[in-house]
Short mmCIF file of C-alpha atoms in Angstrom, two decimals:
data_model
loop_
_atom_site.label_atom_id
_atom_site.label_comp_id
_atom_site.label_asym_id
_atom_site.label_seq_id
_atom_site.Cartn_x
_atom_site.Cartn_y
_atom_site.Cartn_z
CA MET L 1 19.74 72.82 -128.79
CA HIS L 2 19.86 74.42 -132.23
CA ASN L 3 20.73 73.55 -135.74
CA ILE L 4 19.81 69.83 -134.73
CA LYS L 5 20.77 67.57 -137.58
CA SER L 6 20.45 64.03 -135.78
CA ASP L 7 18.33 62.42 -133.41
CA ARG L 8 19.36 63.13 -129.76
CA GLY L 9 19.25 61.63 -126.31
CA GLY L 10 19.19 57.97 -126.14
CA HIS L 11 20.12 57.80 -122.50
CA ALA L 12 18.77 58.63 -119.05
CA HIS L 13 19.99 61.00 -116.39
CA ARG L 14 20.79 59.69 -112.81
CA ASP L 15 20.43 63.01 -111.17
CA ILE L 16 19.07 65.35 -113.36
CA PHE L 17 15.43 66.30 -113.82
CA GLN L 18 14.60 68.35 -117.02
CA VAL L 19 12.23 70.26 -118.81
CA LEU L 20 12.06 70.44 -122.55
CA ILE L 21 10.50 73.34 -124.25
CA PRO L 22 10.66 73.68 -128.33
CA ILE L 23 11.44 77.41 -129.37
CA SER L 24 10.43 76.84 -133.12
CA GLY L 25 9.43 73.85 -135.08
CA ASN L 26 8.55 70.50 -133.52
CA PHE L 27 9.98 66.84 -132.94
CA LEU L 28 9.01 63.81 -131.16
CA VAL L 29 10.11 62.71 -127.69
CA SER L 30 9.89 59.01 -126.38
CA LEU L 31 10.30 58.52 -122.33
CA SER L 32 10.44 55.35 -120.90
CA ASP L 33 10.78 54.25 -117.35
CA GLY L 34 11.95 50.63 -118.13
CA LEU L 35 8.25 49.20 -118.17
CA GLU L 36 6.35 51.83 -120.33
CA THR L 37 7.03 53.87 -123.35
CA LYS L 38 5.14 57.21 -124.39
CA THR L 39 6.03 59.19 -127.47
CA PHE L 40 4.69 62.89 -127.58
CA ARG L 41 4.75 65.41 -130.39
CA MET L 42 6.78 68.06 -128.46
CA TYR L 43 5.20 71.12 -126.94
CA ALA L 44 6.66 71.27 -123.64
CA VAL L 45 7.28 67.88 -121.23
CA THR L 46 9.00 67.37 -118.05
CA ILE L 47 11.18 64.49 -117.66
CA PRO L 48 11.74 62.78 -114.23
CA ARG L 49 15.21 61.44 -113.43
CA MET L 50 16.15 57.80 -114.67
CA THR L 51 13.46 58.02 -117.41
CA PHE L 52 15.30 57.18 -120.78
CA THR L 53 15.00 59.79 -123.55
CA THR L 54 15.05 59.77 -127.43
CA MET L 55 14.20 62.99 -129.42
CA THR L 56 13.64 62.32 -133.09
CA GLU L 57 12.20 63.84 -136.17
CA PHE L 58 13.36 67.42 -135.95
CA TYR L 59 11.89 69.46 -138.24
CA LYS L 60 13.99 71.91 -140.09
CA ASN L 61 14.98 74.92 -137.93
CA ALA L 62 13.56 73.25 -134.92
CA GLU L 63 15.02 74.62 -131.69
CA CYS L 64 14.65 73.10 -128.07
CA LYS L 65 15.41 74.73 -124.57
CA VAL L 66 16.30 72.54 -121.81
CA LEU L 67 15.97 73.41 -118.44
CA ALA L 68 17.42 71.05 -115.70
CA ASN L 69 17.82 71.20 -111.92
CA THR L 70 21.56 70.91 -112.20
CA HIS L 71 24.62 71.58 -114.30
CA TYR L 72 25.32 69.43 -117.39
CA ASN L 73 28.05 66.95 -116.43
CA ILE L 74 29.23 65.14 -119.62
CA SER L 75 30.78 62.38 -117.73
#
């Protein structure tokens, strides 16, 4: 992700396990398993499948590399 102008996420992936790595800048990521929500200032975080994820407060020129265990499917 780059040139991010608004919040991202707002959903969970059923089968995808992700790692988010900020390349420059920083942002907040909130993770929820349906019972508990935790918010982190992003450095790097792993996101298990079925964890609802929201990324906010992207600073100017923030970039994030996303690694996943499968190909992205827009379905």
